[in-house]
CSV table of C-alpha atoms in Angstrom, one decimal:
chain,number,residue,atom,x,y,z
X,1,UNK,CA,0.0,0.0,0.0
X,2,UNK,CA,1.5,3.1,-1.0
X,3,UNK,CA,0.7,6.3,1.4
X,4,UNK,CA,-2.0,7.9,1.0
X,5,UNK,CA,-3.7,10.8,3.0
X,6,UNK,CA,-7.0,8.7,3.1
X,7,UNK,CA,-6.2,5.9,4.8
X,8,UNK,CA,-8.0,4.3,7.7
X,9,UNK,CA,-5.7,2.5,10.3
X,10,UNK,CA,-8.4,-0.1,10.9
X,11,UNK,CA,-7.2,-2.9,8.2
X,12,UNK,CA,-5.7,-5.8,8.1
X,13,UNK,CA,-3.6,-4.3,5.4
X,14,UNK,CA,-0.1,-3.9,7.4
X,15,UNK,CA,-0.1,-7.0,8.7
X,16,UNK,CA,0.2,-8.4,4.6
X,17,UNK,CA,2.6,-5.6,3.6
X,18,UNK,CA,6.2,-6.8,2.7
X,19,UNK,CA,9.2,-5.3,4.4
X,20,UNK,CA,10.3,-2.8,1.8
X,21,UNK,CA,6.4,-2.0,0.9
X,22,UNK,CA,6.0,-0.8,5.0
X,23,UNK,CA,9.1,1.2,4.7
X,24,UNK,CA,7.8,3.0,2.0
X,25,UNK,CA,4.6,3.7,3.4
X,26,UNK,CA,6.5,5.2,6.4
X,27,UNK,CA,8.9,7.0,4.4
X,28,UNK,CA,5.8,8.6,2.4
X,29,UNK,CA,3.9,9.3,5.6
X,30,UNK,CA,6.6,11.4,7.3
X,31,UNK,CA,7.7,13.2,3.6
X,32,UNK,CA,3.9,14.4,3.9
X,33,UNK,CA,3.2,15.3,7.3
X,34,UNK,CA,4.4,19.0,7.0
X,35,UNK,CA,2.3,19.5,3.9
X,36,UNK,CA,-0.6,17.6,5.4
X,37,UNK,CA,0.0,19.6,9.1
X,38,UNK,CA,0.4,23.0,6.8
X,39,UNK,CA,-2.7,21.9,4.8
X,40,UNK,CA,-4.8,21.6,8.1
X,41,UNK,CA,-4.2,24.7,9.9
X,42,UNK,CA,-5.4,26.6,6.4
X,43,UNK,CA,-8.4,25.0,6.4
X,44,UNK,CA,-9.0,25.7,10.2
X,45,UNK,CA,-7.6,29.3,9.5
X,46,UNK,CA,-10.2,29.3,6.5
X,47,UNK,CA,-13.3,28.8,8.7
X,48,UNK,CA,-15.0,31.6,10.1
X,49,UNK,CA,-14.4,31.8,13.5
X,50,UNK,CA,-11.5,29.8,13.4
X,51,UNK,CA,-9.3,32.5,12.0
X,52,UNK,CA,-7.4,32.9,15.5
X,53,UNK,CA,-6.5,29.6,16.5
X,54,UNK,CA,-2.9,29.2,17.5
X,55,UNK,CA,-1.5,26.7,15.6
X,56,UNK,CA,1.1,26.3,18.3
X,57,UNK,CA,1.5,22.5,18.6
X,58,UNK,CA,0.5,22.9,22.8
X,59,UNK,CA,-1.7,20.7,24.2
X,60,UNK,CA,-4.1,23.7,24.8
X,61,UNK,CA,-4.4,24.3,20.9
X,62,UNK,CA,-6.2,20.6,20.6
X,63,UNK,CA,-9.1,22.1,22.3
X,64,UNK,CA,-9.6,24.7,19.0
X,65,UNK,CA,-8.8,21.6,16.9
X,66,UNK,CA,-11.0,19.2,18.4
X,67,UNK,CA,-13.6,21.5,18.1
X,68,UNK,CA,-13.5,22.6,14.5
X,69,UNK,CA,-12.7,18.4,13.2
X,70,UNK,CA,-16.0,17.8,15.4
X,71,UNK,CA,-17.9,20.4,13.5
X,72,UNK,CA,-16.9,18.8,10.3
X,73,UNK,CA,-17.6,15.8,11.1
X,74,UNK,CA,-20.8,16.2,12.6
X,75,UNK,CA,-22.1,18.3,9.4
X,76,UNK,CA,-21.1,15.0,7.6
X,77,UNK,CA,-22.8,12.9,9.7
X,78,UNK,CA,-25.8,14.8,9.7
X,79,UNK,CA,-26.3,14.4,5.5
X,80,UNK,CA,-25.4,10.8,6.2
X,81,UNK,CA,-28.7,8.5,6.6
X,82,UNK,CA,-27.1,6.2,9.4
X,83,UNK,CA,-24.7,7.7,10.9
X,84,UNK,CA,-24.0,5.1,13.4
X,85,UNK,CA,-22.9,2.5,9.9
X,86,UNK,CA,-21.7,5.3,7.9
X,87,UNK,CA,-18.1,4.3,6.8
X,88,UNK,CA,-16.3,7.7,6.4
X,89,UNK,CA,-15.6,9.3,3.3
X,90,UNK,CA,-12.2,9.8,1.6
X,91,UNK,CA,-12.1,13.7,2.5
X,92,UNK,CA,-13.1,12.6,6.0
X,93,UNK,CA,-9.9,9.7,6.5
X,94,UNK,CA,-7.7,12.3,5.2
X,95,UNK,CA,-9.0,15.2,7.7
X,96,UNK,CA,-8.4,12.2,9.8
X,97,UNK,CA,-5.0,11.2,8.9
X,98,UNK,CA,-4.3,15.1,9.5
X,99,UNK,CA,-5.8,15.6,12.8
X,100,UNK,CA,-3.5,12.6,13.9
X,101,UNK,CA,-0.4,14.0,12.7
X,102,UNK,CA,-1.1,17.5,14.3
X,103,UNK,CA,-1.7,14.8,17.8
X,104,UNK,CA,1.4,13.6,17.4
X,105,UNK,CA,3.4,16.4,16.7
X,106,UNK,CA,1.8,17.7,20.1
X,107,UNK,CA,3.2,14.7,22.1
X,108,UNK,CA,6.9,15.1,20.1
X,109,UNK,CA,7.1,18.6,20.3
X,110,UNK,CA,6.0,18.6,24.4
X,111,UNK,CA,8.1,15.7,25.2
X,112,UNK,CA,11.6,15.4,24.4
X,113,UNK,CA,11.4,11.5,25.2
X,114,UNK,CA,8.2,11.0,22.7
X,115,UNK,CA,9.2,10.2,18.6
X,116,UNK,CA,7.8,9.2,15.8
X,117,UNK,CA,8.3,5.1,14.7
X,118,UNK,CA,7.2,2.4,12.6
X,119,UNK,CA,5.5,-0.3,14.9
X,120,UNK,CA,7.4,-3.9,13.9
X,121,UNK,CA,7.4,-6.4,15.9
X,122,UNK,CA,4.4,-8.8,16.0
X,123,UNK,CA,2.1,-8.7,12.8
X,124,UNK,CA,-0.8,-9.0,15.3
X,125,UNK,CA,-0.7,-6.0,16.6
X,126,UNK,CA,-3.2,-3.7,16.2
X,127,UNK,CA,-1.1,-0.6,14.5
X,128,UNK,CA,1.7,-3.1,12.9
X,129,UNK,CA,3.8,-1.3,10.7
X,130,UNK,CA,1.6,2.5,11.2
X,131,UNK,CA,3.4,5.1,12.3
X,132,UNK,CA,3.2,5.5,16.2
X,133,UNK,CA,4.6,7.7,18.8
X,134,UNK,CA,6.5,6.5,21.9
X,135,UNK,CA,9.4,6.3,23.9
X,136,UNK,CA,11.8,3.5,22.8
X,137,UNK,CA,8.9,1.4,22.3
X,138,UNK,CA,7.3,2.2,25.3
X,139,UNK,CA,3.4,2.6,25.5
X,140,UNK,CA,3.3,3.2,21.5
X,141,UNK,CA,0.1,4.9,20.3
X,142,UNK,CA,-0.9,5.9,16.7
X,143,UNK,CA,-2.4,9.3,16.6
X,144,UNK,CA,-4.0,8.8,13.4
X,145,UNK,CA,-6.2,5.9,15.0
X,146,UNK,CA,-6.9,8.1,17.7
X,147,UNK,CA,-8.1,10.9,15.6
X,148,UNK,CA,-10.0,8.4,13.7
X,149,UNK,CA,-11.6,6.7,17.2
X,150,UNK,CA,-12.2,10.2,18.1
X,151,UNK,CA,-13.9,11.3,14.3
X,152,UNK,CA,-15.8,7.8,15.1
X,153,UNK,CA,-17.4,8.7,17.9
X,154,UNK,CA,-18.4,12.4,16.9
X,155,UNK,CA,-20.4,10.6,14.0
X,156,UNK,CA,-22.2,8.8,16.4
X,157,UNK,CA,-22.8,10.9,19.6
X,158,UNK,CA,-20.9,8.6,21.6
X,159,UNK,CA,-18.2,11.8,21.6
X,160,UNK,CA,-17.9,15.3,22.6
X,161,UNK,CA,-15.5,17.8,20.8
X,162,UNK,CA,-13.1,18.4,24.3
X,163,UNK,CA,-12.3,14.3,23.9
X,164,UNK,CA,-9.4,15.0,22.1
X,165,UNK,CA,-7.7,16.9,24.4
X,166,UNK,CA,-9.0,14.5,26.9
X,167,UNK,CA,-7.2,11.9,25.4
X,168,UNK,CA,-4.2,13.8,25.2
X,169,UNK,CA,-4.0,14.6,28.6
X,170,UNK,CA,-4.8,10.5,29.8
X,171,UNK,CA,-2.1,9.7,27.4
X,172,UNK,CA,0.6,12.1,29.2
X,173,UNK,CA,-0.5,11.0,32.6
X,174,UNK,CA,0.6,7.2,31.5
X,175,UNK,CA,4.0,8.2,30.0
X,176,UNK,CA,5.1,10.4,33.1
């Protein structure tokens, strides 16, 4: 599977992928995450009454974001007919896929421990070969499934938009 910024990290996908094939989806994914992270804060920017957010990478600036990816996908899931089945569109993985990287780069950028990897190890596991943040292995999570679990739940009111940063914050309190 070549990157792609609509991807979903729920597939068994990874766990078939050859050696070289997951190295080049890696490679692609962290060539693209400045133009995907500079893609998403114009489109926040671009959205009345977004036109302030600091686009700061600290925790605090998740509560903007998580607002504003809510908003869009609740509008979604409001022309959808079943929200709750709905799989989400290709615009909607990639706002995903965004959202994730601008997690991440919260966690890296706060936490001189934190980095960016390829989870190897056992094909198994649930983010094989995704791109994941942690320390030496430790704890690894993938932002981009988080953003998508998050994206999930807005769709089907199991989420509110301060989740994110909820998250977030759990996820520091287990790597301190």
């Amino acid at each position: 599977m070549t990157f792609t910024t609509a991807y979903t990290p729920v597939s068994a996908a990874f766990a078939s992928m050859g050696a070289q094939e997951l190295k080049s989806f890696y490679e692609g994914f962290m060539l693209n995450k400045p133009y995907c992270l500079d893609d998403l804060i114009q489109a926040v920017w671009q959205t009345p009454g977004y036109e302030q957010w600091s686009a700061d990478f600290s925790p605090e600036s998740l509560d903007v974001l998580g607002e504003w990816f809510a908003a869009r996908i609740s509008d979604s899931a409001q022309t959808a007919k079943d929200a709750a089945v709905r799989d989400m569109s290709d615009e909607e993985k990639a706002l995903a896929v965004a959202v994730g990287m601008y997690y991440g780069e919260v966690a890296v950028r706060n936490n001189p421990q934190l980095g960016w990897h390829q989870l190897k190890g056992n094909k198994k596991q649930a983010d094989y070969g995704q791109p994941v943040i942690s320390d030496s292995g430790k704890l690894p999570t993938n932002p981009v499934r988080v953003a998508h679990a998050f994206a999930s739940g807005i769709a089907d009111g199991s989420k509110a938009a301060g989740r994110l940063r909820e998250t977030y914050d759990y996820w520091m309190q287990l790597i301190r």
